[in-house]
PDB file of C-alpha atoms in Angstrom:
ATOM      1  CA  MET S   1     145.466 -23.742  28.466  1.00 53.00           C
ATOM      2  CA  ALA S   2     148.145 -21.274  27.541  1.00 67.00           C
ATOM      3  CA  ASP S   3     147.929 -17.370  27.943  1.00 88.00           C
ATOM      4  CA  PHE S   4     145.871 -15.210  25.732  1.00 94.00           C
ATOM      5  CA  ASP S   5     145.536 -11.481  25.009  1.00 95.00           C
ATOM      6  CA  GLN S   6     141.830 -11.232  24.108  1.00 96.00           C
ATOM      7  CA  GLU S   7     138.764 -13.379  24.534  1.00 96.00           C
ATOM      8  CA  LEU S   8     135.720 -13.920  22.303  1.00 97.00           C
ATOM      9  CA  ASP S   9     132.599 -15.573  23.739  1.00 97.00           C
ATOM     10  CA  ALA S  10     130.775 -17.122  20.742  1.00 96.00           C
ATOM     11  CA  SER S  11     128.525 -19.304  22.868  1.00 95.00           C
ATOM     12  CA  GLY S  12     125.106 -20.008  21.525  1.00 93.00           C
ATOM     13  CA  LEU S  13     126.043 -18.705  18.094  1.00 94.00           C
ATOM     14  CA  ASN S  14     125.712 -21.002  15.059  1.00 93.00           C
ATOM     15  CA  CYS S  15     127.637 -21.358  11.822  1.00 92.00           C
ATOM     16  CA  PRO S  16     129.120 -19.070  10.445  1.00 94.00           C
ATOM     17  CA  LEU S  17     128.979 -16.506  13.209  1.00 94.00           C
ATOM     18  CA  PRO S  18     131.727 -17.819  15.462  1.00 95.00           C
ATOM     19  CA  ILE S  19     134.187 -17.592  12.489  1.00 95.00           C
ATOM     20  CA  LEU S  20     132.887 -14.206  11.306  1.00 95.00           C
ATOM     21  CA  ARG S  21     133.153 -12.732  14.826  1.00 95.00           C
ATOM     22  CA  ALA S  22     136.544 -14.257  15.289  1.00 96.00           C
ATOM     23  CA  LYS S  23     137.636 -12.763  12.029  1.00 95.00           C
ATOM     24  CA  LYS S  24     136.401  -9.344  13.050  1.00 94.00           C
ATOM     25  CA  THR S  25     138.139  -9.476  16.467  1.00 96.00           C
ATOM     26  CA  LEU S  26     141.421 -10.695  14.967  1.00 96.00           C
ATOM     27  CA  ALA S  27     141.274  -7.789  12.514  1.00 94.00           C
ATOM     28  CA  GLN S  28     141.486  -5.440  15.480  1.00 95.00           C
ATOM     29  CA  MET S  29     144.411  -7.258  17.133  1.00 96.00           C
ATOM     30  CA  ASP S  30     148.089  -6.894  16.559  1.00 96.00           C
ATOM     31  CA  SER S  31     150.182  -9.560  14.856  1.00 96.00           C
ATOM     32  CA  GLY S  32     151.393 -12.201  17.243  1.00 95.00           C
ATOM     33  CA  LYS S  33     148.677 -11.674  19.803  1.00 96.00           C
ATOM     34  CA  VAL S  34     146.558 -14.636  20.779  1.00 96.00           C
ATOM     35  CA  LEU S  35     142.769 -14.748  20.818  1.00 97.00           C
ATOM     36  CA  ARG S  36     140.783 -17.309  22.945  1.00 97.00           C
ATOM     37  CA  ILE S  37     137.350 -18.203  21.446  1.00 97.00           C
ATOM     38  CA  ILE S  38     134.703 -19.971  23.350  1.00 97.00           C
ATOM     39  CA  ALA S  39     131.896 -21.638  21.188  1.00 96.00           C
ATOM     40  CA  THR S  40     129.158 -24.107  21.723  1.00 96.00           C
ATOM     41  CA  ASP S  41     128.704 -25.132  18.064  1.00 94.00           C
ATOM     42  CA  PRO S  42     130.232 -28.542  17.498  1.00 93.00           C
ATOM     43  CA  GLY S  43     130.861 -27.658  13.960  1.00 93.00           C
ATOM     44  CA  SER S  44     133.305 -25.026  15.033  1.00 95.00           C
ATOM     45  CA  VAL S  45     135.937 -27.528  15.709  1.00 95.00           C
ATOM     46  CA  LYS S  46     136.427 -28.360  12.055  1.00 95.00           C
ATOM     47  CA  ASP S  47     135.666 -24.817  11.121  1.00 95.00           C
ATOM     48  CA  PHE S  48     138.392 -23.193  13.180  1.00 97.00           C
ATOM     49  CA  GLU S  49     140.916 -25.769  11.886  1.00 96.00           C
ATOM     50  CA  ALA S  50     139.933 -24.799   8.393  1.00 95.00           C
ATOM     51  CA  PHE S  51     139.862 -21.090   9.176  1.00 96.00           C
ATOM     52  CA  ALA S  52     143.407 -21.262  10.579  1.00 96.00           C
ATOM     53  CA  LYS S  53     144.742 -23.121   7.582  1.00 95.00           C
ATOM     54  CA  GLN S  54     143.259 -20.771   5.033  1.00 95.00           C
ATOM     55  CA  THR S  55     144.047 -17.548   6.720  1.00 95.00           C
ATOM     56  CA  GLY S  56     147.600 -18.261   8.070  1.00 94.00           C
ATOM     57  CA  ASN S  57     146.565 -17.427  11.628  1.00 96.00           C
ATOM     58  CA  GLU S  58     147.921 -20.252  13.808  1.00 96.00           C
ATOM     59  CA  LEU S  59     145.586 -22.478  15.738  1.00 97.00           C
ATOM     60  CA  LEU S  60     147.683 -23.026  18.884  1.00 96.00           C
ATOM     61  CA  ALA S  61     145.351 -25.245  20.784  1.00 95.00           C
ATOM     62  CA  SER S  62     141.742 -26.389  20.951  1.00 95.00           C
ATOM     63  CA  GLY S  63     139.805 -28.223  23.522  1.00 94.00           C
ATOM     64  CA  GLU S  64     136.203 -29.310  24.723  1.00 94.00           C
ATOM     65  CA  GLU S  65     134.842 -29.259  28.210  1.00 91.00           C
ATOM     66  CA  GLY S  66     131.215 -29.732  29.125  1.00 91.00           C
ATOM     67  CA  GLY S  67     129.973 -28.898  25.712  1.00 91.00           C
ATOM     68  CA  LYS S  68     132.028 -25.733  25.433  1.00 96.00           C
ATOM     69  CA  TYR S  69     134.703 -25.604  22.789  1.00 97.00           C
ATOM     70  CA  THR S  70     137.798 -23.366  23.167  1.00 97.00           C
ATOM     71  CA  PHE S  71     140.265 -22.371  20.608  1.00 97.00           C
ATOM     72  CA  LEU S  72     143.488 -20.363  20.948  1.00 97.00           C
ATOM     73  CA  ILE S  73     144.386 -18.611  17.716  1.00 97.00           C
ATOM     74  CA  LYS S  74     147.549 -16.525  17.150  1.00 96.00           C
ATOM     75  CA  LYS S  75     147.230 -13.723  14.778  1.00 96.00           C
ATOM     76  CA  ALA S  76     149.616 -13.909  11.839  1.00 93.00           C
TER      77      ALA S  76
ATOM     78  CA  MET V   1     149.522 -15.924  -2.922  1.00 65.00           C
ATOM     79  CA  GLU V   2     146.858 -14.507  -5.280  1.00 84.00           C
ATOM     80  CA  GLN V   3     143.436 -13.833  -3.669  1.00 93.00           C
ATOM     81  CA  LYS V   4     140.922 -16.514  -4.268  1.00 96.00           C
ATOM     82  CA  LYS V   5     137.610 -15.587  -5.948  1.00 98.00           C
ATOM     83  CA  LEU V   6     134.183 -16.782  -5.244  1.00 98.00           C
ATOM     84  CA  ALA V   7     131.212 -16.204  -7.685  1.00 98.00           C
ATOM     85  CA  ILE V   8     127.672 -16.912  -6.676  1.00 98.00           C
ATOM     86  CA  ILE V   9     124.382 -16.607  -8.532  1.00 98.00           C
ATOM     87  CA  ALA V  10     121.510 -16.238  -6.199  1.00 98.00           C
ATOM     88  CA  THR V  11     118.257 -17.108  -7.887  1.00 98.00           C
ATOM     89  CA  LYS V  12     115.839 -17.954  -5.000  1.00 97.00           C
ATOM     90  CA  GLY V  13     113.769 -15.615  -2.846  1.00 96.00           C
ATOM     91  CA  THR V  14     112.417 -17.680   0.078  1.00 97.00           C
ATOM     92  CA  LEU V  15     113.769 -17.300   3.645  1.00 96.00           C
ATOM     93  CA  ASP V  16     115.436 -20.681   3.723  1.00 96.00           C
ATOM     94  CA  TRP V  17     117.113 -20.405   0.401  1.00 97.00           C
ATOM     95  CA  ALA V  18     118.285 -16.938   1.125  1.00 97.00           C
ATOM     96  CA  TYR V  19     120.744 -18.318   3.635  1.00 97.00           C
ATOM     97  CA  PRO V  20     123.242 -20.136   1.477  1.00 97.00           C
ATOM     98  CA  PRO V  21     124.439 -17.219  -0.657  1.00 98.00           C
ATOM     99  CA  PHE V  22     124.885 -15.059   2.496  1.00 97.00           C
ATOM    100  CA  ILE V  23     126.495 -17.614   4.655  1.00 97.00           C
ATOM    101  CA  LEU V  24     128.947 -18.727   1.959  1.00 97.00           C
ATOM    102  CA  ALA V  25     129.732 -15.285   0.852  1.00 97.00           C
ATOM    103  CA  SER V  26     130.353 -13.897   4.304  1.00 96.00           C
ATOM    104  CA  THR V  27     132.445 -16.956   5.289  1.00 96.00           C
ATOM    105  CA  ALA V  28     134.474 -16.883   2.129  1.00 97.00           C
ATOM    106  CA  ALA V  29     135.222 -13.067   2.616  1.00 95.00           C
ATOM    107  CA  ALA V  30     136.349 -13.930   6.201  1.00 94.00           C
ATOM    108  CA  LEU V  31     138.694 -16.536   4.656  1.00 95.00           C
ATOM    109  CA  GLY V  32     140.199 -13.869   2.485  1.00 94.00           C
ATOM    110  CA  TYR V  33     138.310 -14.452  -0.745  1.00 96.00           C
ATOM    111  CA  GLU V  34     137.059 -11.709  -3.090  1.00 97.00           C
ATOM    112  CA  VAL V  35     133.315 -12.324  -3.569  1.00 97.00           C
ATOM    113  CA  GLN V  36     130.626 -11.330  -5.958  1.00 97.00           C
ATOM    114  CA  ILE V  37     127.000 -12.329  -5.691  1.00 97.00           C
ATOM    115  CA  PHE V  38     124.835 -11.917  -8.752  1.00 98.00           C
ATOM    116  CA  PHE V  39     121.212 -11.664  -7.870  1.00 97.00           C
ATOM    117  CA  THR V  40     118.716 -12.703 -10.539  1.00 97.00           C
ATOM    118  CA  PHE V  41     115.045 -13.457 -10.709  1.00 97.00           C
ATOM    119  CA  TYR V  42     113.602 -14.080  -7.279  1.00 97.00           C
ATOM    120  CA  GLY V  43     116.959 -13.777  -5.744  1.00 97.00           C
ATOM    121  CA  LEU V  44     116.471 -10.036  -6.123  1.00 97.00           C
ATOM    122  CA  GLN V  45     114.259 -10.091  -3.091  1.00 97.00           C
ATOM    123  CA  LEU V  46     117.326 -10.673  -0.983  1.00 97.00           C
ATOM    124  CA  LEU V  47     118.424  -7.072  -1.860  1.00 97.00           C
ATOM    125  CA  ARG V  48     115.422  -5.355  -0.347  1.00 96.00           C
ATOM    126  CA  LYS V  49     115.997  -3.068   2.609  1.00 95.00           C
ATOM    127  CA  ASP V  50     112.983  -4.442   4.310  1.00 94.00           C
ATOM    128  CA  LEU V  51     113.342  -8.270   3.894  1.00 95.00           C
ATOM    129  CA  LYS V  52     109.886  -9.907   3.948  1.00 92.00           C
ATOM    130  CA  LEU V  53     110.961 -13.429   2.887  1.00 96.00           C
ATOM    131  CA  GLN V  54     108.899 -16.467   3.743  1.00 96.00           C
ATOM    132  CA  VAL V  55     109.161 -20.188   3.722  1.00 95.00           C
ATOM    133  CA  SER V  56     106.569 -22.451   1.947  1.00 92.00           C
ATOM    134  CA  SER V  57     106.223 -26.164   2.677  1.00 90.00           C
ATOM    135  CA  LEU V  58     104.168 -26.447  -0.387  1.00 92.00           C
ATOM    136  CA  GLY V  59     106.023 -28.441  -3.100  1.00 90.00           C
ATOM    137  CA  ASN V  60     108.635 -29.356  -0.423  1.00 90.00           C
ATOM    138  CA  PRO V  61     107.785 -32.626   1.144  1.00 89.00           C
ATOM    139  CA  ALA V  62     111.269 -32.581   2.838  1.00 91.00           C
ATOM    140  CA  MET V  63     110.559 -29.808   5.195  1.00 89.00           C
ATOM    141  CA  PRO V  64     110.720 -31.049   8.810  1.00 89.00           C
ATOM    142  CA  MET V  65     107.510 -30.449  10.671  1.00 87.00           C
ATOM    143  CA  PRO V  66     106.690 -30.981  14.334  1.00 86.00           C
ATOM    144  CA  ALA V  67     103.636 -33.118  13.225  1.00 89.00           C
ATOM    145  CA  PRO V  68     102.436 -34.303   9.797  1.00 89.00           C
ATOM    146  CA  VAL V  69     100.312 -31.559   8.112  1.00 89.00           C
ATOM    147  CA  PRO V  70      98.275 -32.660   5.097  1.00 91.00           C
ATOM    148  CA  VAL V  71      99.098 -30.583   1.949  1.00 92.00           C
ATOM    149  CA  MET V  72      95.414 -29.324   1.768  1.00 92.00           C
ATOM    150  CA  VAL V  73      95.835 -27.808   5.062  1.00 92.00           C
ATOM    151  CA  GLN V  74      99.359 -26.373   4.293  1.00 92.00           C
ATOM    152  CA  ALA V  75      97.711 -24.510   1.498  1.00 93.00           C
ATOM    153  CA  LEU V  76      95.257 -22.688   3.789  1.00 94.00           C
ATOM    154  CA  PRO V  77      95.353 -18.953   4.074  1.00 94.00           C
ATOM    155  CA  GLY V  78      97.693 -17.967   6.900  1.00 94.00           C
ATOM    156  CA  MET V  79      99.659 -21.181   6.930  1.00 93.00           C
ATOM    157  CA  GLN V  80     102.594 -19.643   5.154  1.00 94.00           C
ATOM    158  CA  GLY V  81     102.865 -16.777   7.618  1.00 95.00           C
ATOM    159  CA  PHE V  82     102.609 -19.217  10.402  1.00 93.00           C
ATOM    160  CA  MET V  83     105.299 -21.470   9.137  1.00 93.00           C
ATOM    161  CA  THR V  84     107.518 -18.555   8.463  1.00 95.00           C
ATOM    162  CA  SER V  85     107.296 -17.274  12.041  1.00 95.00           C
ATOM    163  CA  MET V  86     107.819 -20.912  13.230  1.00 93.00           C
ATOM    164  CA  MET V  87     111.049 -21.076  11.264  1.00 94.00           C
ATOM    165  CA  LYS V  88     112.269 -17.646  12.486  1.00 95.00           C
ATOM    166  CA  LYS V  89     111.623 -18.676  16.030  1.00 95.00           C
ATOM    167  CA  LYS V  90     113.542 -21.884  15.550  1.00 94.00           C
ATOM    168  CA  MET V  91     116.451 -20.228  13.937  1.00 94.00           C
ATOM    169  CA  LYS V  92     116.604 -17.594  16.720  1.00 94.00           C
ATOM    170  CA  SER V  93     116.576 -20.314  19.376  1.00 94.00           C
ATOM    171  CA  LYS V  94     119.448 -22.193  17.626  1.00 92.00           C
ATOM    172  CA  GLY V  95     121.752 -19.141  17.368  1.00 92.00           C
ATOM    173  CA  VAL V  96     121.316 -18.857  13.645  1.00 94.00           C
ATOM    174  CA  ALA V  97     122.094 -15.378  12.340  1.00 93.00           C
ATOM    175  CA  SER V  98     119.311 -13.199  10.871  1.00 94.00           C
ATOM    176  CA  LEU V  99     119.556 -12.567   7.050  1.00 95.00           C
ATOM    177  CA  GLU V 100     119.940  -8.887   7.788  1.00 94.00           C
ATOM    178  CA  GLU V 101     122.870  -9.472   9.991  1.00 94.00           C
ATOM    179  CA  LEU V 102     124.581 -11.815   7.477  1.00 95.00           C
ATOM    180  CA  ARG V 103     123.915  -9.375   4.710  1.00 95.00           C
ATOM    181  CA  GLU V 104     125.407  -6.631   6.740  1.00 94.00           C
ATOM    182  CA  LEU V 105     128.441  -8.655   7.379  1.00 93.00           C
ATOM    183  CA  CYS V 106     128.761  -9.236   3.638  1.00 95.00           C
ATOM    184  CA  VAL V 107     128.545  -5.497   2.982  1.00 94.00           C
ATOM    185  CA  GLU V 108     131.164  -4.812   5.630  1.00 91.00           C
ATOM    186  CA  ALA V 109     133.534  -7.455   4.149  1.00 91.00           C
ATOM    187  CA  GLU V 110     133.135  -5.747   0.734  1.00 94.00           C
ATOM    188  CA  VAL V 111     131.259  -8.564  -0.923  1.00 96.00           C
ATOM    189  CA  LYS V 112     130.087  -7.095  -4.194  1.00 97.00           C
ATOM    190  CA  MET V 113     126.352  -7.392  -4.750  1.00 97.00           C
ATOM    191  CA  ILE V 114     125.146  -7.115  -8.339  1.00 97.00           C
ATOM    192  CA  ALA V 115     121.539  -7.034  -9.359  1.00 96.00           C
ATOM    193  CA  CYS V 116     120.548  -8.391 -12.768  1.00 96.00           C
ATOM    194  CA  GLN V 117     119.320  -5.399 -14.576  1.00 95.00           C
ATOM    195  CA  MET V 118     117.061  -7.531 -16.998  1.00 94.00           C
ATOM    196  CA  THR V 119     115.068  -9.083 -14.086  1.00 96.00           C
ATOM    197  CA  VAL V 120     114.941  -5.728 -12.105  1.00 94.00           C
ATOM    198  CA  ASP V 121     113.180  -4.315 -15.251  1.00 93.00           C
ATOM    199  CA  LEU V 122     111.166  -7.488 -15.841  1.00 96.00           C
ATOM    200  CA  PHE V 123     109.537  -7.433 -12.411  1.00 96.00           C
ATOM    201  CA  GLU V 124     109.476  -3.587 -12.288  1.00 95.00           C
ATOM    202  CA  PHE V 125     111.367  -3.461  -8.962  1.00 95.00           C
ATOM    203  CA  ASP V 126     112.005  -0.002  -7.585  1.00 94.00           C
ATOM    204  CA  THR V 127     115.721   0.178  -6.926  1.00 93.00           C
ATOM    205  CA  LYS V 128     114.993   2.548  -4.132  1.00 94.00           C
ATOM    206  CA  ASP V 129     113.780  -0.415  -2.177  1.00 95.00           C
ATOM    207  CA  PHE V 130     117.105  -2.196  -2.467  1.00 95.00           C
ATOM    208  CA  VAL V 131     120.007  -1.649  -0.189  1.00 94.00           C
ATOM    209  CA  SER V 132     122.433   0.994  -1.380  1.00 92.00           C
ATOM    210  CA  ASP V 133     125.426  -1.181  -1.956  1.00 90.00           C
ATOM    211  CA  VAL V 134     124.025  -2.832  -5.059  1.00 95.00           C
ATOM    212  CA  GLU V 135     125.453  -2.482  -8.570  1.00 95.00           C
ATOM    213  CA  TYR V 136     123.374  -3.238 -11.742  1.00 96.00           C
ATOM    214  CA  ALA V 137     124.818  -5.194 -14.607  1.00 95.00           C
ATOM    215  CA  GLY V 138     124.049  -8.039 -16.982  1.00 93.00           C
ATOM    216  CA  ALA V 139     125.316 -11.541 -17.804  1.00 93.00           C
ATOM    217  CA  ALA V 140     128.482 -10.350 -19.528  1.00 94.00           C
ATOM    218  CA  ALA V 141     129.659  -8.469 -16.312  1.00 92.00           C
ATOM    219  CA  PHE V 142     128.954 -11.726 -14.317  1.00 93.00           C
ATOM    220  CA  PHE V 143     131.292 -13.737 -16.617  1.00 94.00           C
ATOM    221  CA  GLU V 144     134.037 -11.163 -16.390  1.00 94.00           C
ATOM    222  CA  PHE V 145     134.439 -12.087 -12.643  1.00 95.00           C
ATOM    223  CA  ALA V 146     133.159 -15.657 -12.692  1.00 96.00           C
ATOM    224  CA  GLY V 147     135.533 -16.535 -15.548  1.00 96.00           C
ATOM    225  CA  GLU V 148     138.431 -15.780 -13.274  1.00 96.00           C
ATOM    226  CA  SER V 149     136.726 -17.338 -10.129  1.00 97.00           C
ATOM    227  CA  ASP V 150     138.158 -20.297  -8.287  1.00 97.00           C
ATOM    228  CA  ILE V 151     134.699 -21.375  -7.074  1.00 97.00           C
ATOM    229  CA  CYS V 152     131.307 -20.595  -8.903  1.00 98.00           C
ATOM    230  CA  LEU V 153     128.046 -21.571  -7.364  1.00 98.00           C
ATOM    231  CA  TYR V 154     124.476 -21.406  -8.650  1.00 98.00           C
ATOM    232  CA  ILE V 155     121.983 -21.242  -5.794  1.00 97.00           C
TER     233      ILE V 155
END
Protein backbone atom coordinates (compact mmCIF):
# COMPACT_ATOMS: atom_id res chain seq x y z
CA MET A 1 0.00 0.00 0.00
CA ALA A 2 1.11 3.54 -0.74
CA ASP A 3 2.87 5.93 1.62
CA PHE A 4 1.10 7.71 4.42
CA ASP A 5 1.88 10.54 6.81
CA GLN A 6 0.00 9.46 9.88
CA GLU A 7 -1.56 6.29 11.20
CA LEU A 8 -4.66 5.64 13.30
CA ASP A 9 -5.28 2.26 14.87
CA ALA A 10 -9.01 1.84 15.43
CA SER A 11 -8.80 -1.91 16.01
CA GLY A 12 -11.42 -3.27 18.37
CA LEU A 13 -13.55 -0.15 18.11
CA ASN A 14 -17.10 -0.36 16.88
CA CYS A 15 -19.38 2.01 14.95
CA PRO A 16 -19.19 5.00 14.96
CA LEU A 17 -15.84 5.30 16.76
CA PRO A 18 -13.48 4.54 13.82
CA ILE A 19 -15.12 7.32 11.80
CA LEU A 20 -15.14 9.76 14.70
CA ARG A 21 -11.48 9.08 15.54
CA ALA A 22 -10.55 9.43 11.87
CA LYS A 23 -12.37 12.74 11.65
CA LYS A 24 -10.55 14.00 14.74
CA THR A 25 -7.15 12.91 13.43
CA LEU A 26 -7.77 14.43 10.00
CA ALA A 27 -8.75 17.71 11.62
CA GLN A 28 -5.21 18.02 12.99
CA MET A 29 -3.56 17.19 9.67
CA ASP A 30 -2.63 19.48 6.80
CA SER A 31 -4.44 19.39 3.49
CA GLY A 32 -2.98 16.81 1.11
CA LYS A 33 -1.56 14.61 3.88
CA VAL A 34 -2.53 10.95 3.95
CA LEU A 35 -3.96 9.11 6.95
CA ARG A 36 -3.80 5.34 7.22
CA ILE A 37 -6.55 3.82 9.34
CA ILE A 38 -6.64 0.28 10.66
CA ALA A 39 -10.00 -1.08 11.79
CA THR A 40 -11.54 -4.42 12.68
CA ASP A 41 -15.19 -3.40 12.31
CA PRO A 42 -16.47 -4.93 9.03
CA GLY A 43 -19.02 -2.10 8.79
CA SER A 44 -16.15 0.35 8.44
CA VAL A 45 -15.67 -0.64 4.79
CA LYS A 46 -18.93 0.96 3.69
CA ASP A 47 -18.63 3.66 6.33
CA PHE A 48 -15.28 4.98 5.16
CA GLU A 49 -16.50 5.03 1.56
CA ALA A 50 -19.49 7.08 2.70
CA PHE A 51 -17.32 9.26 4.93
CA ALA A 52 -14.99 10.10 2.04
CA LYS A 53 -17.88 10.83 -0.31
CA GLN A 54 -19.60 13.16 2.12
CA THR A 55 -16.58 15.01 3.51
CA GLY A 56 -14.62 15.41 0.29
CA ASN A 57 -11.56 13.67 1.74
CA GLU A 58 -10.34 11.20 -0.85
CA LEU A 59 -10.30 7.47 -0.16
CA LEU A 60 -7.12 6.49 -1.99
CA ALA A 61 -7.18 2.81 -1.19
CA SER A 62 -8.78 0.23 1.05
CA GLY A 63 -7.95 -3.37 1.74
CA GLU A 64 -8.51 -6.30 4.04
CA GLU A 65 -6.04 -8.75 5.44
CA GLY A 66 -6.67 -11.31 8.15
CA GLY A 67 -9.73 -9.52 9.56
CA LYS A 68 -7.97 -6.13 9.59
CA TYR A 69 -9.27 -3.41 7.32
CA THR A 70 -6.97 -0.64 6.19
CA PHE A 71 -7.90 2.65 4.57
CA LEU A 72 -5.82 5.42 3.09
CA ILE A 73 -7.53 8.78 3.21
CA LYS A 74 -6.10 11.97 1.77
CA LYS A 75 -7.20 15.11 3.54
CA ALA A 76 -9.00 17.55 1.28
CA MET B 1 -22.35 23.67 -0.62
CA GLU B 2 -24.64 24.70 2.17
CA GLN B 3 -24.19 22.82 5.43
CA LYS B 4 -26.71 20.04 5.88
CA LYS B 5 -28.82 19.94 9.01
CA LEU B 6 -29.97 17.05 11.20
CA ALA B 7 -32.69 17.49 13.81
CA ILE B 8 -33.35 14.76 16.36
CA ILE B 9 -36.00 14.43 19.05
CA ALA B 10 -34.79 12.11 21.82
CA THR B 11 -37.68 10.81 23.89
CA LYS B 12 -36.37 7.64 25.49
CA GLY B 13 -34.31 7.21 28.61
CA THR B 14 -33.11 3.62 28.66
CA LEU B 15 -29.48 2.62 28.15
CA ASP B 16 -30.14 0.96 24.80
CA TRP B 17 -32.32 3.72 23.39
CA ALA B 18 -29.86 6.37 24.47
CA TYR B 19 -27.45 5.19 21.80
CA PRO B 20 -29.20 6.10 18.52
CA PRO B 21 -29.44 9.86 19.17
CA PHE B 22 -25.80 10.16 20.26
CA ILE B 23 -24.42 7.83 17.57
CA LEU B 24 -26.30 9.59 14.77
CA ALA B 25 -25.61 13.07 16.09
CA SER B 26 -21.86 12.51 16.53
CA THR B 27 -21.53 10.80 13.16
CA ALA B 28 -23.51 13.47 11.34
CA ALA B 29 -21.35 16.14 12.96
CA ALA B 30 -18.25 14.28 11.74
CA LEU B 31 -19.73 14.33 8.24
CA GLY B 32 -20.14 18.08 8.44
CA TYR B 33 -23.80 18.36 9.46
CA GLU B 34 -25.09 20.98 11.81
CA VAL B 35 -26.95 18.98 14.46
CA GLN B 36 -29.50 19.74 17.14
CA ILE B 37 -31.01 17.26 19.58
CA PHE B 38 -34.19 18.16 21.38
CA PHE B 39 -34.53 16.11 24.58
CA THR B 40 -38.00 15.64 25.92
CA PHE B 41 -39.77 13.42 28.47
CA TYR B 42 -37.58 10.42 29.38
CA GLY B 43 -34.94 11.55 26.92
CA LEU B 44 -34.02 14.22 29.49
CA GLN B 45 -32.27 11.48 31.47
CA LEU B 46 -29.62 11.47 28.73
CA LEU B 47 -28.55 14.93 29.84
CA ARG B 48 -27.63 14.02 33.41
CA LYS B 49 -23.97 14.49 34.31
CA ASP B 50 -24.17 11.18 36.08
CA LEU B 51 -25.87 8.77 33.66
CA LYS B 52 -27.66 6.02 35.53
CA LEU B 53 -29.48 4.50 32.57
CA GLN B 54 -30.69 0.94 32.63
CA VAL B 55 -32.09 -1.60 30.22
CA SER B 56 -35.27 -3.53 30.83
CA SER B 57 -36.33 -6.71 29.11
CA LEU B 58 -39.88 -6.26 30.39
CA GLY B 59 -42.27 -5.51 27.57
CA ASN B 60 -39.44 -6.21 25.13
CA PRO B 61 -39.60 -9.83 23.98
CA ALA B 62 -37.05 -9.06 21.26
CA MET B 63 -34.16 -8.54 23.65
CA PRO B 64 -31.60 -11.26 22.99
CA MET B 65 -30.83 -13.36 26.07
CA PRO B 66 -28.18 -16.03 26.62
CA ALA B 67 -31.00 -18.35 27.78
CA PRO B 68 -34.77 -17.93 27.89
CA VAL B 69 -35.90 -16.22 31.10
CA PRO B 70 -39.61 -16.33 32.03
CA VAL B 71 -41.18 -12.87 32.29
CA MET B 72 -42.10 -13.50 35.95
CA VAL B 73 -38.41 -14.02 36.69
CA GLN B 74 -37.42 -10.96 34.64
CA ALA B 75 -39.68 -8.92 36.94
CA LEU B 76 -37.89 -10.00 40.14
CA PRO B 77 -36.01 -7.35 42.17
CA GLY B 78 -32.43 -6.96 41.04
CA MET B 79 -33.01 -8.36 37.56
CA GLN B 80 -32.96 -4.97 35.86
CA GLY B 81 -29.64 -4.10 37.44
CA PHE B 82 -28.26 -7.50 36.52
CA MET B 83 -29.34 -7.18 32.89
CA THR B 84 -27.94 -3.66 32.72
CA SER B 85 -24.54 -4.80 33.91
CA MET B 86 -24.63 -7.72 31.43
CA MET B 87 -25.43 -5.29 28.61
CA LYS B 88 -22.66 -2.90 29.64
CA LYS B 89 -20.12 -5.75 29.77
CA LYS B 90 -21.21 -6.95 26.36
CA MET B 91 -20.91 -3.47 24.87
CA LYS B 92 -17.45 -2.99 26.32
CA SER B 93 -16.25 -6.34 24.98
CA LYS B 94 -17.52 -5.41 21.50
CA GLY B 95 -15.76 -2.06 21.44
CA VAL B 96 -19.00 -0.08 21.60
CA ALA B 97 -18.43 3.43 22.92
CA SER B 98 -19.82 4.40 26.30
CA LEU B 99 -22.66 6.91 26.27
CA GLU B 100 -20.51 9.36 28.20
CA GLU B 101 -17.88 9.19 25.46
CA LEU B 102 -20.40 9.62 22.64
CA ARG B 103 -22.05 12.53 24.41
CA GLU B 104 -18.67 14.16 24.97
CA LEU B 105 -17.90 13.73 21.27
CA CYS B 106 -21.21 15.42 20.47
CA VAL B 107 -20.32 18.35 22.72
CA GLU B 108 -16.88 18.63 21.13
CA ALA B 109 -18.46 18.60 17.67
CA GLU B 110 -20.79 21.43 18.74
CA VAL B 111 -23.97 19.41 18.56
CA LYS B 112 -26.56 21.68 20.11
CA MET B 113 -28.47 20.00 22.92
CA ILE B 114 -31.80 21.45 23.88
CA ALA B 115 -33.88 20.36 26.85
CA CYS B 116 -37.62 20.66 26.65
CA GLN B 117 -38.47 23.23 29.32
CA MET B 118 -42.01 21.91 29.78
CA THR B 119 -40.92 18.37 30.68
CA VAL B 120 -38.03 19.66 32.82
CA ASP B 121 -40.70 21.45 34.86
CA LEU B 122 -43.12 18.53 34.71
CA PHE B 123 -40.64 16.06 36.19
CA GLU B 124 -39.12 18.71 38.47
CA PHE B 125 -35.62 18.01 37.21
CA ASP B 126 -32.87 20.04 38.80
CA THR B 127 -30.96 21.54 35.88
CA LYS B 128 -27.83 21.52 38.04
CA ASP B 129 -27.81 17.75 37.48
CA PHE B 130 -27.56 18.24 33.71
CA VAL B 131 -24.39 18.77 31.69
CA SER B 132 -23.60 22.43 31.28
CA ASP B 133 -23.87 22.55 27.48
CA VAL B 134 -27.67 22.37 27.49
CA GLU B 135 -30.05 25.06 26.32
CA TYR B 136 -33.68 25.23 27.42
CA ALA B 137 -36.52 25.87 25.01
CA GLY B 138 -39.88 24.73 23.73
CA ALA B 139 -41.52 23.23 20.67
CA ALA B 140 -41.43 26.43 18.63
CA ALA B 141 -37.66 26.68 19.02
CA PHE B 142 -37.34 23.10 17.78
CA PHE B 143 -39.34 23.88 14.65
CA GLU B 144 -37.18 26.87 13.87
CA PHE B 145 -34.28 24.49 13.29
CA ALA B 146 -36.19 21.35 12.25
CA GLY B 147 -38.11 23.25 9.61
CA GLU B 148 -34.88 23.93 7.79
CA SER B 149 -33.36 20.50 8.41
CA ASP B 150 -32.51 17.96 5.73
CA ILE B 151 -33.14 15.04 8.07
CA CYS B 152 -35.48 14.98 11.04
CA LEU B 153 -35.68 11.97 13.35
CA TYR B 154 -37.96 11.11 16.24
CA ILE B 155 -36.28 8.58 18.51
